[in-house]
Amino acid sequence: MNTDPGTLKITLLGTGMPKPNINAFGTATMIEAGQERVLIDCGRGTVIRMSQMGFATGHTDTLILSHYHSDHYAGIFDLLMTGTMQHPHSNRGGPLHVYGPPGVTDIADGAWIATRPDRNIRVADHEIDPEHMRIIPHEYSEGVVYEKNGLKIIAIEVDHGEFIDIAYGFRVEYNGHVFVHSHDTRYNENLIAQAHDADVFVHEVAGAPADLMAENQKVKLVIDHHATPAEVGRVFARTKPRLAMLTHLVLLPPDEFTIDMVMADLAEEYDGIVLVAEDLMTIEIGKNISVIPYNHGARPG
Ligand SMILES: [Zn+2]
Ligand SMILES: [Zn+2]
């Protein structure tokens, strides 16, 4: 553990996609910098992953959503509702602030109605403050979404497909350190333009064999919303991060596109080191960059 207070700490809680998978939950990334704690995206199982890292459900009261595919916010009810309980494992102690593109008000309004039955029971039992079960919506557009105590989170408009209006990646800055996460996007010039000088650049990727794409419209449609391995290689080659990493691997069956195939295609465009993200991996950007897997050195339990 890096004890330098100027360290930017990132925990990849979920690195998966919509397909349920015990090893790769929906996207969720905890950002910690000094006293600041911000969660970006809240996919399926986020609260479970938080508890594995020793984070109470109320570890943060700030959530930023990249876009509205379910694998990026399906876990929000658990975070919202369980976080109200006054136990060491919860204890948010206030409403949940959710920053999102247009649509975030619908989530806040809908959640207030959908959580009412649970809220009524717990209020009757004098268990919670009902206001803690409220989402305070903050609509954002491209630019600075969050800036506090030296932590700056900048939304970068990306391109997640023709009909997906609208999706963002993020540039996180703290104490001279830079972390960039593409979230879901195709090859995108705006992201490349704003991903300069990154210490760590995490990019999504999707692949399918060429013949499968040619004959299967469904596969082609999915791949069209994402970046191919060669495209991601080009993104890394143009932005030159100190460390490049892949996440949100959409490797489509039935003829699965393997990780070896991803790396081979990517290597056509990029000759640097590329890591593959996994759930519960911690990235610390301080004096050096350390990437610590959850089961480091066969962690007990
Ligand atoms: Zn996704
Ligand atoms: Zn998406």
Coordinates of N, CA and C in Angstrom, one line a residue, residues 58-267:
G58 N -21.6 3.0 2.3 CA -21.6 4.5 2.3 C -20.2 5.1 2.2
H59 N -19.3 4.3 1.6 CA -17.9 4.8 1.5 C -17.9 6.1 0.7
T60 N -18.8 6.3 -0.2 CA -18.9 7.6 -0.9 C -20.3 7.9 -1.1
D61 N -20.6 9.2 -1.2 CA -22.0 9.7 -1.5 C -22.0 10.3 -2.9
T62 N -21.0 10.0 -3.6 CA -20.9 10.6 -5.0 C -20.7 9.6 -6.0
L63 N -21.6 9.5 -7.0 CA -21.6 8.6 -8.1 C -21.7 9.3 -9.4
I64 N -20.8 9.0 -10.3 CA -20.8 9.6 -11.7 C -21.2 8.5 -12.6
L65 N -22.2 8.7 -13.5 CA -22.5 7.7 -14.5 C -22.0 8.1 -15.9
S66 N -21.4 7.1 -16.6 CA -20.8 7.4 -17.9 C -21.9 7.5 -19.0
H67 N -22.9 6.5 -18.9 CA -24.0 6.5 -19.9 C -25.0 5.5 -19.3
Y68 N -26.0 5.2 -20.1 CA -27.1 4.5 -19.4 C -27.4 3.1 -19.9
H69 N -26.3 2.4 -20.3 CA -26.5 0.9 -20.5 C -26.5 0.3 -19.1
S70 N -27.3 -0.8 -19.0 CA -27.5 -1.4 -17.7 C -26.3 -1.9 -17.0
D71 N -25.3 -2.3 -17.8 CA -24.1 -2.8 -17.1 C -23.2 -1.7 -16.5
H72 N -23.7 -0.5 -16.6 CA -23.0 0.7 -15.9 C -23.8 1.3 -14.8
Y73 N -25.1 0.9 -14.6 CA -25.8 1.4 -13.5 C -26.8 0.5 -12.8
A74 N -26.8 -0.8 -13.2 CA -27.8 -1.8 -12.6 C -27.6 -1.9 -11.1
G75 N -26.5 -1.6 -10.6 CA -26.2 -1.8 -9.1 C -26.6 -0.6 -8.3
I76 N -27.3 0.4 -8.9 CA -27.5 1.6 -8.2 C -28.5 1.5 -7.0
F77 N -29.5 0.6 -7.2 CA -30.6 0.4 -6.1 C -29.9 -0.1 -4.8
D78 N -29.0 -1.0 -5.0 CA -28.4 -1.6 -3.8 C -27.6 -0.6 -3.1
L79 N -26.8 0.2 -3.9 CA -26.0 1.3 -3.3 C -26.8 2.3 -2.6
L80 N -27.9 2.7 -3.2 CA -28.8 3.7 -2.7 C -29.5 3.2 -1.4
M81 N -30.1 2.0 -1.5 CA -31.0 1.6 -0.4 C -30.2 1.0 0.8
T82 N -29.2 0.2 0.5 CA -28.4 -0.4 1.6 C -27.6 0.6 2.3
G83 N -27.2 1.6 1.5 CA -26.3 2.7 2.1 C -27.0 3.5 3.2
T84 N -28.4 3.4 3.2 CA -29.1 4.2 4.3 C -29.0 3.6 5.6
M85 N -28.7 2.3 5.7 CA -28.8 1.6 7.0 C -27.6 2.1 7.9
Q86 N -28.0 2.2 9.2 CA -27.0 2.8 10.1 C -26.2 1.6 10.7
H87 N -25.4 1.0 9.9 CA -24.5 0.0 10.4 C -23.1 0.3 9.8
P88 N -22.1 -0.3 10.5 CA -20.7 0.0 9.9 C -20.6 -0.4 8.5
H89 N -21.3 -1.4 8.0 CA -21.2 -1.8 6.6 C -21.9 -0.9 5.6
S90 N -22.7 0.1 6.2 CA -23.4 1.0 5.3 C -23.1 2.5 5.5
N91 N -24.0 3.1 6.3 CA -23.7 4.4 6.9 C -23.3 5.5 5.9
R92 N -24.2 5.7 4.9 CA -23.9 6.8 4.0 C -24.1 8.2 4.8
G93 N -25.2 8.2 5.6 CA -25.4 9.4 6.4 C -25.9 10.6 5.6
G94 N -26.5 10.4 4.4 CA -27.0 11.5 3.6 C -27.5 11.0 2.3
P95 N -28.1 11.9 1.5 CA -28.5 11.4 0.1 C -27.4 11.0 -0.8
L96 N -27.7 10.4 -1.9 CA -26.7 9.9 -2.8 C -26.7 11.0 -4.0
H97 N -25.6 11.6 -4.2 CA -25.4 12.5 -5.3 C -25.0 11.8 -6.6
V98 N -25.9 11.8 -7.6 CA -25.6 11.1 -8.8 C -25.4 12.1 -10.0
Y99 N -24.3 12.1 -10.6 CA -24.0 12.9 -11.7 C -24.1 12.1 -13.0
G100 N -24.9 12.6 -13.9 CA -25.1 11.9 -15.2 C -25.5 12.7 -16.3
P101 N -25.4 12.2 -17.5 CA -25.9 12.9 -18.7 C -27.4 13.1 -18.6
P102 N -28.1 13.9 -19.5 CA -29.5 14.0 -19.4 C -30.2 12.6 -19.3
G103 N -31.1 12.6 -18.3 CA -31.8 11.3 -18.0 C -31.6 11.0 -16.5
V104 N -30.6 11.7 -15.9 CA -30.3 11.4 -14.5 C -31.5 11.8 -13.6
T105 N -32.3 12.8 -14.0 CA -33.4 13.2 -13.2 C -34.5 12.1 -13.2
D106 N -34.6 11.4 -14.4 CA -35.6 10.2 -14.4 C -35.1 9.1 -13.4
I107 N -33.8 8.9 -13.4 CA -33.3 7.9 -12.4 C -33.7 8.3 -11.0
A108 N -33.4 9.6 -10.7 CA -33.7 10.1 -9.3 C -35.2 10.0 -9.0
D109 N -36.0 10.4 -9.9 CA -37.5 10.4 -9.6 C -38.0 9.0 -9.5
G110 N -37.5 8.2 -10.4 CA -38.0 6.8 -10.4 C -37.5 6.0 -9.2
A111 N -36.3 6.3 -8.8 CA -35.7 5.6 -7.6 C -36.5 6.0 -6.3
W112 N -36.9 7.2 -6.3 CA -37.6 7.7 -5.1 C -38.9 6.9 -4.9
I113 N -39.6 6.7 -6.1 CA -40.9 5.9 -6.1 C -40.6 4.4 -5.8
A114 N -39.6 3.9 -6.5 CA -39.4 2.4 -6.4 C -38.9 2.0 -5.0
T115 N -38.2 2.9 -4.3 CA -37.6 2.6 -3.0 C -38.6 2.8 -1.9
R116 N -39.8 3.4 -2.2 CA -40.7 3.8 -1.2 C -41.1 2.6 -0.2
P117 N -41.5 1.4 -0.8 CA -41.9 0.4 0.2 C -40.8 0.0 1.2
D118 N -39.6 -0.1 0.8 CA -38.5 -0.4 1.8 C -38.4 0.8 2.7
R119 N -38.4 2.0 2.2 CA -38.2 3.2 3.0 C -39.3 3.3 4.1
N120 N -40.6 3.0 3.7 CA -41.7 3.1 4.7 C -41.5 2.1 5.8
I121 N -41.0 0.9 5.5 CA -40.8 -0.1 6.6 C -39.7 0.4 7.5
R122 N -38.6 0.9 6.9 CA -37.4 1.2 7.8 C -37.7 2.5 8.6
V123 N -38.5 3.4 8.0 CA -38.8 4.6 8.7 C -39.8 4.3 9.9
A124 N -40.7 3.4 9.7 CA -41.6 2.9 10.7 C -40.9 2.3 11.9
D125 N -39.8 1.6 11.5 CA -38.9 1.0 12.5 C -37.9 1.9 13.1
H126 N -38.0 3.2 12.8 CA -37.0 4.2 13.2 C -35.6 3.8 12.9
E127 N -35.4 3.2 11.7 CA -34.1 2.7 11.4 C -33.3 3.6 10.5
I128 N -34.0 4.4 9.7 CA -33.3 5.3 8.8 C -33.9 6.7 8.7
D129 N -33.1 7.6 8.2 CA -33.6 8.9 7.8 C -34.1 8.8 6.4
P130 N -35.4 9.0 6.1 CA -35.9 8.8 4.7 C -35.1 9.6 3.7
E131 N -34.6 10.8 4.0 CA -33.9 11.6 3.1 C -32.6 11.0 2.6
H132 N -32.1 10.0 3.3 CA -30.9 9.4 2.9 C -31.1 8.5 1.7
M133 N -32.4 8.2 1.5 CA -32.7 7.3 0.3 C -33.0 8.1 -0.9
R134 N -32.7 9.3 -0.9 CA -33.0 10.2 -2.0 C -31.7 10.3 -2.9
I135 N -32.0 10.3 -4.2 CA -30.9 10.6 -5.2 C -31.0 12.1 -5.5
I136 N -29.9 12.8 -5.3 CA -29.8 14.2 -5.8 C -29.2 14.2 -7.2
P137 N -30.0 14.5 -8.2 CA -29.4 14.4 -9.6 C -28.6 15.7 -9.9
H138 N -27.5 15.4 -10.6 CA -26.7 16.5 -11.2 C -26.4 16.2 -12.6
E139 N -27.0 17.0 -13.5 CA -26.8 16.7 -15.0 C -25.5 17.4 -15.4
Y140 N -24.7 16.6 -16.1 CA -23.5 17.2 -16.6 C -23.4 17.1 -18.1
S141 N -22.5 17.9 -18.7 CA -22.1 17.7 -20.1 C -20.6 17.7 -20.2
E142 N -20.0 17.8 -21.3 CA -18.6 17.7 -21.5 C -17.9 18.7 -20.6
G143 N -16.8 18.4 -20.0 CA -16.0 19.3 -19.2 C -15.9 18.8 -17.8
V144 N -15.6 19.7 -16.9 CA -15.4 19.4 -15.5 C -16.7 19.0 -14.8
V145 N -16.8 17.7 -14.3 CA -18.0 17.2 -13.7 C -17.8 17.4 -12.2
Y146 N -16.6 17.2 -11.7 CA -16.4 17.2 -10.2 C -15.0 17.8 -9.9
E147 N -15.0 18.8 -9.0 CA -13.7 19.4 -8.6 C -13.7 19.8 -7.1
K148 N -12.9 19.1 -6.3 CA -12.9 19.3 -4.9 C -11.6 18.8 -4.3
N149 N -11.1 19.6 -3.4 CA -9.8 19.3 -2.7 C -8.7 18.7 -3.6
G150 N -8.6 19.3 -4.8 CA -7.5 18.9 -5.7 C -7.8 17.8 -6.7
L151 N -9.0 17.2 -6.4 CA -9.4 16.1 -7.4 C -10.3 16.7 -8.5
K152 N -9.9 16.5 -9.7 CA -10.7 17.0 -10.8 C -11.1 15.8 -11.7
I153 N -12.4 15.7 -12.0 CA -12.9 14.7 -12.9 C -13.5 15.3 -14.1
I154 N -13.0 15.1 -15.3 CA -13.4 15.7 -16.5 C -14.1 14.7 -17.4
A155 N -15.3 15.1 -17.8 CA -16.1 14.2 -18.8 C -15.6 14.5 -20.2
I156 N -15.4 13.4 -20.9 CA -15.0 13.5 -22.3 C -16.0 12.8 -23.2
E157 N -16.6 13.6 -24.1 CA -17.7 13.0 -24.9 C -17.0 12.0 -25.8
V158 N -17.6 10.8 -25.8 CA -17.0 9.7 -26.7 C -18.1 9.3 -27.7
D159 N -17.9 8.3 -28.4 CA -18.8 7.8 -29.5 C -19.1 6.4 -29.3
H160 N -20.3 6.1 -28.7 CA -20.7 4.7 -28.4 C -21.7 4.2 -29.3
G161 N -21.8 4.8 -30.5 CA -22.7 4.3 -31.5 C -23.7 5.4 -31.9
E162 N -24.2 5.2 -33.1 CA -25.0 6.2 -33.7 C -26.2 6.6 -32.9
F163 N -26.9 5.7 -32.2 CA -28.1 6.0 -31.5 C -28.0 6.1 -30.0
I164 N -26.7 6.1 -29.5 CA -26.5 6.2 -28.1 C -26.1 7.6 -27.7
D165 N -27.1 8.4 -27.3 CA -26.9 9.8 -27.0 C -27.1 10.0 -25.5
I166 N -26.1 9.9 -24.8 CA -24.8 10.4 -25.0 C -23.9 9.6 -24.1
A167 N -22.6 9.4 -24.4 CA -21.7 8.6 -23.6 C -20.4 9.4 -23.3
Y168 N -19.9 9.2 -22.1 CA -18.7 9.9 -21.7 C -17.6 8.9 -21.2
G169 N -16.4 9.3 -21.5 CA -15.2 8.7 -20.8 C -14.8 9.8 -19.7
F170 N -13.7 9.5 -19.0 CA -13.3 10.4 -17.9 C -11.8 10.6 -17.8
R171 N -11.4 11.8 -17.6 CA -10.0 12.1 -17.3 C -10.0 12.5 -15.8
V172 N -9.2 11.8 -15.0 CA -9.2 12.1 -13.5 C -7.8 12.7 -13.2
E173 N -7.7 13.8 -12.6 CA -6.5 14.5 -12.3 C -6.4 14.7 -10.8
Y174 N -5.2 14.4 -10.3 CA -4.9 14.7 -8.8 C -3.4 14.8 -8.6
N175 N -3.0 15.9 -8.0 CA -1.6 16.0 -7.6 C -0.6 15.7 -8.8
G176 N -1.0 16.1 -9.9 CA -0.1 15.9 -11.1 C -0.3 14.6 -11.7
H177 N -1.1 13.7 -11.1 CA -1.3 12.3 -11.7 C -2.5 12.3 -12.6
V178 N -2.5 11.5 -13.6 CA -3.6 11.5 -14.6 C -4.0 10.0 -14.8
F179 N -5.3 9.8 -14.6 CA -5.9 8.5 -15.0 C -7.0 8.7 -16.0
V180 N -7.0 8.0 -17.1 CA -8.1 8.1 -18.1 C -8.8 6.8 -18.3
H181 N -10.1 6.8 -18.3 CA -10.9 5.6 -18.6 C -11.9 5.9 -19.7
S182 N -11.8 5.1 -20.8 CA -12.6 5.4 -22.0 C -14.1 5.2 -21.7
H183 N -14.4 4.3 -20.8 CA -15.7 3.8 -20.7 C -16.1 3.2 -22.1
D184 N -17.4 3.2 -22.4 CA -17.8 2.5 -23.7 C -17.7 3.5 -24.9
T185 N -16.9 3.1 -25.8 CA -16.7 4.0 -27.0 C -16.1 3.2 -28.2
R186 N -16.4 3.8 -29.4 CA -15.7 3.4 -30.6 C -14.4 4.2 -30.6
Y187 N -13.6 3.9 -31.6 CA -12.4 4.7 -31.8 C -12.8 6.2 -31.8
N188 N -12.2 7.0 -31.0 CA -12.7 8.4 -30.9 C -11.7 9.4 -30.8
E189 N -11.7 10.4 -31.7 CA -10.7 11.4 -31.7 C -10.7 12.4 -30.5
N190 N -11.9 12.6 -30.1 CA -12.1 13.5 -28.9 C -11.4 12.9 -27.7
L191 N -11.6 11.6 -27.5 CA -10.9 10.9 -26.4 C -9.4 11.0 -26.5
I192 N -8.9 10.8 -27.7 CA -7.5 10.8 -28.0 C -6.9 12.2 -27.7
A193 N -7.7 13.2 -28.1 CA -7.2 14.6 -27.9 C -7.1 14.9 -26.4
Q194 N -8.0 14.3 -25.6 CA -8.0 14.6 -24.1 C -7.3 13.6 -23.2
A195 N -6.7 12.6 -23.8 CA -6.0 11.5 -23.0 C -4.5 11.7 -23.0
H196 N -4.1 12.9 -23.3 CA -2.6 13.1 -23.3 C -2.0 13.0 -21.9
D197 N -0.8 12.7 -21.8 CA 0.0 12.7 -20.6 C -0.7 11.8 -19.5
A198 N -1.3 10.8 -19.9 CA -2.0 9.9 -18.9 C -0.9 9.0 -18.3
D199 N -1.0 8.9 -16.9 CA -0.1 7.9 -16.3 C -0.7 6.5 -16.6
V200 N -2.0 6.4 -16.5 CA -2.7 5.1 -16.8 C -3.9 5.4 -17.6
F201 N -4.0 4.6 -18.7 CA -5.1 4.8 -19.6 C -5.8 3.4 -19.8
V202 N -7.0 3.3 -19.3 CA -7.8 2.1 -19.3 C -8.8 2.3 -20.5
H203 N -8.8 1.3 -21.4 CA -9.6 1.4 -22.6 C -10.5 0.2 -22.8
E204 N -11.7 0.3 -23.1 CA -12.5 -0.8 -23.5 C -12.1 -1.5 -24.8
V205 N -12.5 -2.7 -25.1 CA -12.2 -3.3 -26.3 C -13.2 -4.4 -26.7
A206 N -13.4 -4.6 -28.0 CA -14.4 -5.6 -28.4 C -13.8 -6.3 -29.6
G207 N -14.0 -7.6 -29.7 CA -13.5 -8.3 -30.9 C -14.4 -9.5 -31.2
A208 N -14.4 -9.8 -32.5 CA -15.1 -11.0 -33.0 C -14.3 -11.4 -34.3
P209 N -14.3 -12.7 -34.6 CA -13.7 -13.1 -35.9 C -14.3 -12.4 -37.1
A210 N -13.5 -12.1 -38.1 CA -14.0 -11.3 -39.2 C -15.2 -12.0 -39.9
D211 N -15.1 -13.4 -40.1 CA -16.1 -14.1 -40.8 C -17.4 -14.1 -40.0
L212 N -17.3 -14.1 -38.7 CA -18.5 -14.1 -37.8 C -19.2 -12.7 -38.0
M213 N -18.4 -11.6 -38.0 CA -19.0 -10.3 -38.1 C -19.7 -10.1 -39.5
A214 N -19.1 -10.8 -40.5 CA -19.6 -10.6 -41.9 C -21.0 -11.3 -42.0
E215 N -21.2 -12.4 -41.3 CA -22.4 -13.2 -41.5 C -23.4 -13.0 -40.4
N216 N -23.0 -12.4 -39.3 CA -23.9 -12.3 -38.1 C -24.2 -10.8 -37.8
Q217 N -25.4 -10.3 -38.2 CA -25.7 -8.9 -38.0 C -25.7 -8.5 -36.5
K218 N -26.1 -9.4 -35.6 CA -26.2 -9.1 -34.2 C -24.8 -8.8 -33.7
V219 N -23.8 -9.7 -34.1 CA -22.4 -9.5 -33.7 C -21.9 -8.2 -34.2
K220 N -22.2 -8.0 -35.5 CA -21.7 -6.8 -36.1 C -22.2 -5.5 -35.4
L221 N -23.5 -5.6 -35.0 CA -24.1 -4.4 -34.3 C -23.4 -4.2 -33.0
V222 N -23.1 -5.2 -32.2 CA -22.4 -5.1 -30.9 C -21.0 -4.5 -31.1
I223 N -20.3 -5.1 -32.1 CA -18.9 -4.6 -32.3 C -18.9 -3.2 -32.8
D224 N -19.9 -2.8 -33.5 CA -20.0 -1.4 -34.0 C -20.1 -0.4 -32.9
H225 N -20.4 -0.8 -31.7 CA -20.6 0.2 -30.6 C -19.3 0.3 -29.8
H226 N -18.2 -0.4 -30.2 CA -17.0 -0.5 -29.4 C -15.8 -0.3 -30.2
A227 N -14.6 -0.4 -29.6 CA -13.4 -0.3 -30.3 C -12.7 -1.6 -30.5
T228 N -12.2 -1.9 -31.7 CA -11.5 -3.2 -32.0 C -10.1 -3.2 -31.4
P229 N -9.5 -4.3 -31.2 CA -8.2 -4.3 -30.7 C -7.2 -3.5 -31.4
A230 N -7.2 -3.5 -32.8 CA -6.3 -2.7 -33.6 C -6.6 -1.2 -33.3
E231 N -7.8 -0.8 -33.2 CA -8.2 0.6 -32.9 C -7.7 1.0 -31.6
V232 N -7.8 0.1 -30.6 CA -7.3 0.5 -29.2 C -5.8 0.6 -29.3
G233 N -5.2 -0.3 -30.0 CA -3.7 -0.1 -30.2 C -3.3 1.2 -30.8
R234 N -4.1 1.7 -31.7 CA -3.8 3.0 -32.3 C -4.1 4.1 -31.3
V235 N -5.1 4.0 -30.5 CA -5.4 5.0 -29.5 C -4.2 5.1 -28.5
F236 N -3.6 3.9 -28.1 CA -2.5 3.9 -27.2 C -1.3 4.5 -27.9
A237 N -1.1 4.1 -29.1 CA 0.1 4.6 -29.9 C 0.1 6.1 -30.0
R238 N -1.1 6.7 -30.1 CA -1.2 8.1 -30.3 C -1.2 8.9 -29.0
T239 N -1.6 8.3 -27.9 CA -1.7 9.0 -26.6 C -0.5 8.7 -25.7
K240 N 0.2 7.6 -26.0 CA 1.4 7.2 -25.2 C 1.3 7.3 -23.7
P241 N 0.3 6.5 -23.1 CA 0.2 6.5 -21.7 C 1.4 5.8 -21.0
R242 N 1.7 6.1 -19.8 CA 2.8 5.4 -19.1 C 2.4 3.9 -19.0
L243 N 1.2 3.7 -18.7 CA 0.7 2.3 -18.6 C -0.7 2.2 -19.3
A244 N -0.8 1.2 -20.2 CA -2.0 1.0 -20.9 C -2.7 -0.3 -20.4
M245 N -4.0 -0.2 -20.4 CA -4.8 -1.4 -19.8 C -6.1 -1.6 -20.5
L246 N -6.5 -2.8 -20.7 CA -7.8 -3.1 -21.3 C -8.8 -3.5 -20.3
T247 N -10.1 -3.1 -20.5 CA -11.2 -3.5 -19.7 C -12.4 -3.7 -20.5
H248 N -13.5 -4.2 -19.9 CA -14.8 -4.3 -20.6 C -14.6 -5.1 -21.9
L249 N -14.0 -6.3 -21.7 CA -13.7 -7.1 -22.9 C -14.9 -7.7 -23.5
V250 N -15.3 -7.3 -24.7 CA -16.5 -7.9 -25.3 C -15.9 -8.8 -26.4
L251 N -15.8 -10.1 -26.0 CA -15.2 -11.1 -26.9 C -16.3 -12.1 -27.2
L252 N -16.8 -11.9 -28.5 CA -18.1 -12.6 -28.8 C -18.0 -14.0 -29.2
P253 N -18.9 -14.8 -28.5 CA -19.1 -16.2 -29.0 C -20.0 -16.2 -30.2
P254 N -20.3 -17.3 -30.9 CA -19.9 -18.6 -30.5 C -18.4 -19.0 -30.8
D255 N -17.8 -18.3 -31.8 CA -16.4 -18.6 -32.0 C -15.6 -17.6 -31.3
E256 N -15.4 -17.8 -30.0 CA -14.9 -16.8 -29.1 C -13.5 -16.2 -29.6
F257 N -13.5 -14.9 -29.6 CA -12.3 -14.2 -29.9 C -11.4 -14.2 -28.7
T258 N -10.3 -14.8 -28.7 CA -9.5 -15.0 -27.5 C -8.7 -13.8 -27.1
I259 N -8.2 -13.8 -25.9 CA -7.3 -12.7 -25.5 C -6.0 -12.6 -26.3
D260 N -5.6 -13.8 -26.7 CA -4.4 -13.9 -27.5 C -4.6 -13.2 -28.9
M261 N -5.8 -13.4 -29.4 CA -6.2 -12.7 -30.7 C -6.3 -11.2 -30.5
V262 N -6.8 -10.8 -29.3 CA -6.9 -9.3 -29.0 C -5.5 -8.8 -29.0
M263 N -4.6 -9.4 -28.3 CA -3.2 -8.9 -28.1 C -2.5 -8.9 -29.5
A264 N -2.7 -9.9 -30.3 CA -2.0 -9.9 -31.6 C -2.5 -8.8 -32.5
D265 N -3.7 -8.5 -32.5 CA -4.3 -7.4 -33.3 C -3.8 -6.1 -32.8
L266 N -3.8 -6.0 -31.5 CA -3.4 -4.7 -30.8 C -1.9 -4.4 -31.1
A267 N -1.1 -5.5 -31.1 CA 0.3 -5.3 -31.3 C 0.7 -4.8 -32.7

